C-alpha positions as CSV (number, residue, x, y, z in Angstrom):
1,M,38.6,-18.1,11.4
2,E,41.1,-20.1,13.0
3,P,42.7,-18.4,16.5
4,S,46.0,-17.6,14.9
5,D,44.0,-15.4,12.5
6,Y,43.4,-13.1,15.5
7,T,47.2,-12.4,16.5
8,V,47.1,-9.0,14.9
9,D,44.6,-6.2,16.3
10,V,44.4,-3.5,13.6
11,S,42.7,-0.9,16.3
12,N,45.7,-1.0,18.3
13,I,47.8,2.1,17.5
14,S,51.0,0.7,19.0
15,S,51.5,-2.8,17.7
16,S,52.8,-4.0,14.2
17,P,51.8,-6.7,12.2
18,P,54.3,-8.6,10.3
19,R,53.1,-9.0,6.9
20,L,53.8,-5.2,6.2
21,A,57.3,-4.2,5.0
22,W,58.7,-1.5,6.4
23,V,59.9,0.1,3.2
24,S,56.3,0.6,1.9
25,T,54.0,1.0,5.2
26,G,56.6,1.0,8.2
27,L,58.7,4.0,7.3
28,V,55.6,6.2,6.8
29,P,54.1,6.0,10.4
30,A,57.6,5.9,11.7
31,V,58.6,9.1,10.3
32,L,55.2,10.6,11.6
33,L,56.1,9.3,15.0
34,S,59.2,11.2,15.1
35,F,58.0,14.3,14.3
36,C,55.2,13.8,16.9
37,F,58.0,12.9,19.3
38,L,60.2,15.8,18.5
39,L,57.6,18.4,18.5
40,G,55.2,17.1,21.2
41,V,57.5,16.2,24.0
42,S,59.2,19.9,23.9
43,G,55.7,21.3,23.4
44,N,54.2,19.5,26.5
45,I,57.2,20.3,28.7
46,A,57.2,23.9,27.4
47,V,53.7,24.0,28.9
48,I,54.4,22.2,32.1
49,I,57.2,24.6,32.8
50,L,55.7,27.7,31.8
51,R,52.4,27.4,31.7
52,P,51.3,30.3,29.3
53,N,48.9,32.6,30.0
54,W,47.3,30.5,32.8
55,Q,47.2,33.6,35.2
56,H,43.8,34.1,33.4
57,L,42.3,30.6,34.3
58,S,40.8,29.1,37.1
59,S,42.3,26.7,39.4
60,Q,40.2,24.1,38.0
61,S,41.3,24.9,34.4
62,Q,44.9,25.1,35.4
63,S,44.7,21.6,36.8
64,L,43.0,20.2,34.0
65,M,45.5,21.9,31.4
66,L,48.2,20.4,33.3
67,N,47.0,17.0,33.6
68,L,46.2,17.1,29.7
69,A,49.9,18.1,29.3
70,V,51.2,15.3,31.6
71,S,49.3,12.5,30.0
72,D,50.3,14.0,26.3
73,L,53.7,13.7,27.6
74,F,53.9,10.1,28.9
75,C,52.2,8.9,25.9
76,L,54.9,10.5,23.5
77,L,57.9,9.6,25.5
78,P,57.7,5.7,24.6
79,L,57.7,6.5,20.9
80,P,61.5,6.2,20.0
81,L,60.9,2.2,20.9
82,W,58.2,1.8,18.6
83,I,59.9,3.8,16.0
84,Y,62.8,1.4,16.1
85,A,60.4,-1.7,16.4
86,Y,58.5,-0.5,13.2
87,L,61.9,-0.2,11.2
88,Y,63.7,-3.2,12.5
89,S,61.9,-5.3,15.2
90,W,60.9,-5.7,19.0
91,T,64.1,-6.5,20.6
92,F,63.1,-5.2,24.3
93,G,61.4,-8.3,25.7
94,L,57.9,-9.2,26.7
95,V,57.9,-7.5,29.9
96,A,58.7,-4.3,28.5
97,C,56.1,-5.0,25.4
98,K,53.1,-5.3,28.2
99,L,54.1,-2.5,30.2
100,L,55.0,0.2,27.7
101,T,51.9,-0.7,25.7
102,Y,50.0,-0.2,29.0
103,L,51.4,3.0,29.5
104,I,50.7,4.3,26.2
105,Y,47.1,3.2,26.7
106,C,46.6,4.8,29.7
107,C,47.9,8.0,28.8
108,I,45.9,7.9,25.4
109,Y,42.6,7.3,27.6
110,G,43.9,10.0,30.2
111,S,44.1,12.6,27.5
112,M,40.8,11.7,25.9
113,L,39.3,11.6,29.0
114,T,40.6,15.1,30.2
115,V,39.8,16.7,27.0
116,T,36.1,15.5,27.4
117,V,36.2,16.9,30.9
118,I,37.6,20.2,29.6
119,S,35.3,20.4,27.1
120,I,32.1,19.9,29.7
121,Q,33.8,22.3,32.0
122,R,34.0,25.0,29.1
123,Y,30.2,24.7,28.8
124,L,29.6,24.7,32.4
125,L,31.6,28.0,32.8
126,M,29.1,29.4,30.5
127,V,26.3,28.4,32.0
128,H,27.5,29.3,35.3
129,L,27.1,25.9,36.9
130,Q,31.0,25.1,37.2
131,Q,31.5,26.2,40.7
132,R,28.3,23.8,41.9
133,C,29.6,20.8,40.1
134,F,33.1,20.9,41.4
135,Q,32.0,21.5,45.0
136,L,30.0,18.3,44.8
137,V,32.8,16.1,43.1
138,G,36.3,18.2,43.8
139,M,38.9,18.7,41.2
140,K,41.3,16.0,42.9
141,R,39.0,13.8,43.2
142,L,37.4,13.9,39.6
143,L,41.2,13.6,38.3
144,V,41.5,10.3,40.3
145,L,38.4,8.8,39.0
146,L,39.8,10.2,35.3
147,W,43.0,8.3,35.9
148,L,41.3,5.3,37.5
149,A,38.9,4.7,34.4
150,A,42.0,5.1,32.0
151,V,43.7,2.1,34.1
152,I,40.6,0.2,33.8
153,L,40.3,0.6,30.5
154,S,43.8,-0.1,29.5
155,I,43.7,-3.6,31.4
156,P,42.9,-5.7,28.3
157,V,46.2,-4.5,26.7
158,L,48.2,-6.5,29.3
159,V,46.2,-9.8,28.4
160,V,46.4,-9.8,25.3
161,R,49.8,-8.4,24.1
162,R,52.4,-10.9,23.2
163,L,56.0,-11.2,21.3
164,S,55.6,-13.1,17.8
165,T,58.2,-15.6,18.4
166,D,57.2,-17.4,15.1
167,E,57.6,-14.5,13.2
168,N,60.8,-12.7,11.6
169,P,61.4,-10.1,12.8
170,T,59.9,-10.3,16.4
171,Q,57.2,-7.9,16.9
172,C,55.1,-6.7,19.7
173,W,51.4,-7.1,18.9
174,D,48.3,-8.6,20.3
175,H,47.2,-12.2,20.0
176,F,43.8,-13.1,20.8
177,S,42.8,-16.8,21.9
178,S,39.3,-16.3,20.3
179,K,36.9,-14.2,17.9
180,A,34.8,-12.9,21.1
181,Q,38.0,-12.2,22.5
182,H,39.0,-9.5,19.7
183,L,35.4,-8.6,19.6
184,A,35.1,-7.4,22.9
185,K,38.6,-5.4,22.7
186,L,37.7,-3.8,19.6
187,L,34.1,-2.8,20.7
188,A,35.3,-1.5,24.0
189,E,37.8,1.0,21.9
190,T,35.2,2.1,19.5
191,I,32.7,2.6,22.1
192,V,35.0,5.0,24.1
193,G,36.2,6.6,21.1
194,I,32.7,7.6,19.8
195,S,31.5,8.5,22.9
196,S,34.4,10.8,23.8
197,F,34.2,12.4,20.6
198,S,30.5,12.8,20.7
199,V,30.5,14.4,23.9
200,I,33.5,16.8,22.9
201,A,31.9,17.9,19.7
202,L,28.3,18.3,21.3
203,A,30.0,20.5,24.3
204,Y,31.9,22.8,21.8
205,L,28.9,23.1,19.8
206,C,26.7,24.2,22.5
207,L,29.5,26.5,23.7
208,H,29.9,27.9,20.4
209,R,25.9,28.4,19.9
210,R,25.8,30.3,23.4
211,I,29.0,32.9,22.6
212,N,27.3,33.7,19.5
213,Q,23.8,34.4,21.2
214,A,25.8,37.1,23.0
215,A,26.8,39.8,20.7
216,L,29.7,41.2,22.9
217,F,31.2,37.8,22.8
218,N,30.6,37.1,19.1
219,N,34.4,38.0,17.7
220,P,36.3,35.9,15.0
221,R,38.9,34.9,17.4
222,T,37.0,33.2,19.8
223,T,34.8,31.5,16.8
224,K,38.3,30.5,15.1
225,L,39.6,28.8,18.5
226,I,36.4,26.8,19.3
227,T,36.1,25.6,15.5
228,S,39.9,24.7,15.8
229,I,39.5,22.3,18.7
230,I,36.6,20.6,17.2
231,V,37.7,20.2,13.7
232,T,41.0,19.2,14.9
233,Y,39.7,16.5,17.2
234,V,37.6,15.3,14.3
235,V,40.3,15.4,11.6
236,L,42.6,13.2,13.9
237,W,40.5,10.9,15.8
238,T,37.7,10.1,12.7
239,P,40.2,7.9,10.8
240,Y,41.0,6.0,13.7
241,V,37.2,5.5,14.6
242,I,36.6,4.3,10.9
243,V,39.3,1.7,10.9
244,N,38.2,0.4,14.3
245,V,34.6,0.2,13.0
246,L,35.7,-1.8,10.0
247,A,37.6,-4.0,12.2
248,V,34.5,-4.8,13.9
249,A,32.7,-5.7,11.0
250,A,35.4,-7.9,9.7
251,V,35.8,-9.5,12.4
252,A,32.1,-10.4,13.1
253,L,31.6,-11.2,9.4
254,G,34.8,-12.8,8.8
255,H,35.1,-10.5,5.5
256,E,38.6,-10.8,4.0
257,G,38.4,-7.6,1.9
258,L,37.8,-5.7,4.9
259,R,40.4,-7.4,6.9
260,T,43.3,-6.9,4.6
261,F,42.2,-2.9,4.0
262,Y,42.1,-2.5,8.0
263,M,45.6,-4.4,8.2
264,D,46.8,-2.1,5.7
265,T,45.9,0.9,6.9
266,W,45.5,1.0,10.9
267,R,49.3,1.5,11.6
268,I,48.9,4.7,9.5
269,T,45.8,6.1,10.9
270,G,46.7,5.0,14.5
271,A,50.3,7.0,14.0
272,V,48.0,10.1,13.1
273,T,46.1,9.9,16.4
274,F,49.6,10.7,18.3
275,V,49.7,14.3,16.1
276,N,46.8,15.1,18.7
277,S,49.3,14.7,21.5
278,C,51.3,17.4,19.6
279,I,49.0,19.6,18.9
280,N,47.0,19.7,22.6
281,P,49.5,22.2,23.9
282,L,49.3,24.5,20.9
283,L,45.5,24.9,21.3
284,Y,44.8,24.6,25.0
285,A,47.9,26.4,26.1
286,F,49.9,28.8,23.4
287,A,46.6,29.5,21.6
288,S,45.3,31.4,24.7
289,Q,48.0,34.1,24.0
290,N,46.3,35.0,20.7
291,V,42.7,35.4,22.5
292,C,44.0,37.3,25.7
293,C,43.7,40.9,24.1
294,V,40.0,39.8,23.1
295,C,39.4,38.8,26.8
296,H,40.6,42.0,28.0
297,K,38.9,44.1,25.0
298,T,35.5,42.5,25.9
299,K,35.8,43.1,29.7
300,H,37.0,46.9,29.1
301,L,33.9,47.0,26.9
302,L,31.6,45.8,29.5
303,Q,33.1,48.0,32.3
304,K,32.6,51.0,29.7
305,L,29.2,50.1,28.8
306,R,28.5,50.0,32.9
307,F,26.4,46.9,32.8
308,P,25.4,46.6,36.6
309,Q,24.6,42.8,36.1
310,I,27.9,41.7,35.5
311,P,30.0,41.4,38.2
312,S,33.9,40.7,38.2
313,R,33.3,37.0,39.1
314,S,31.4,36.9,35.6
315,A,34.0,38.5,33.7
316,D,36.4,36.2,34.9
317,I,34.3,33.4,33.9
318,T,33.8,34.8,30.7
319,T,37.9,34.9,30.4
320,D,38.3,31.5,31.1
321,T,35.7,30.5,28.6
322,D,37.3,32.1,25.7
323,H,40.5,31.0,26.4
324,Q,39.2,27.5,25.6
């Protein structure tokens, strides 16, 4: 391929290929992003202000919840500009193109890494290792490292993001100077996505298994909540990961059929991933209200049966675990 063939990075969820008409493919992601903006912004603001049922969570869990809501909120706030660009053109200049894309990438990575840490924390709570781990790392230091990783992972966007000055309408997308540069960015995003996905799925599956091993904690509501977290993440991110893998294969092999397919599908699959930022407050915050009564009943049952080996701290840990 010539370098001009690398002007569009289909794995990028916020760019827009010029050859797709907004009537056939731009309207669908624009409507979906509008829904994400309206529901997600209000939902995450409500979580930040109200913090529903967070009194049952530990201080570490509250910090992670708040960090997740903030990252999702700032990920959704620039969406109106991208909706306008999908339907018309990018009229906000090169600086805004680079900085807003960089902000979205930072927030997406921040949200993804926060969900990954939450899944690990849930499992550590169940095996009673959380206190030791957070004493070694520290929550503030962990959040700083998390956002530092998000900032570093998003740097390539500042390098490759350009304006399509030779096309009408003008759009904000990636321009690659070589095939190696294109592959490097695609592989980095794919590896990070698959790694995060694998850790989250493994942590919650292990947590679900340990809960089911204890008869007192094997209740339908807890099982349903944990299952919904896994299924939601799988459903919303699997299409994007698949398209990324196809993009890597298409660029590496120079396969025009794969290239055409992922160029025609990446905008919709990318827009779907923003739905995760809308559902996160429902899964990780508001859904806890439905589990509270189960947690209280479990704690009351333990006290009624008079288990001497279960102190109050363990009950609190169990309550925190069941909330997620």
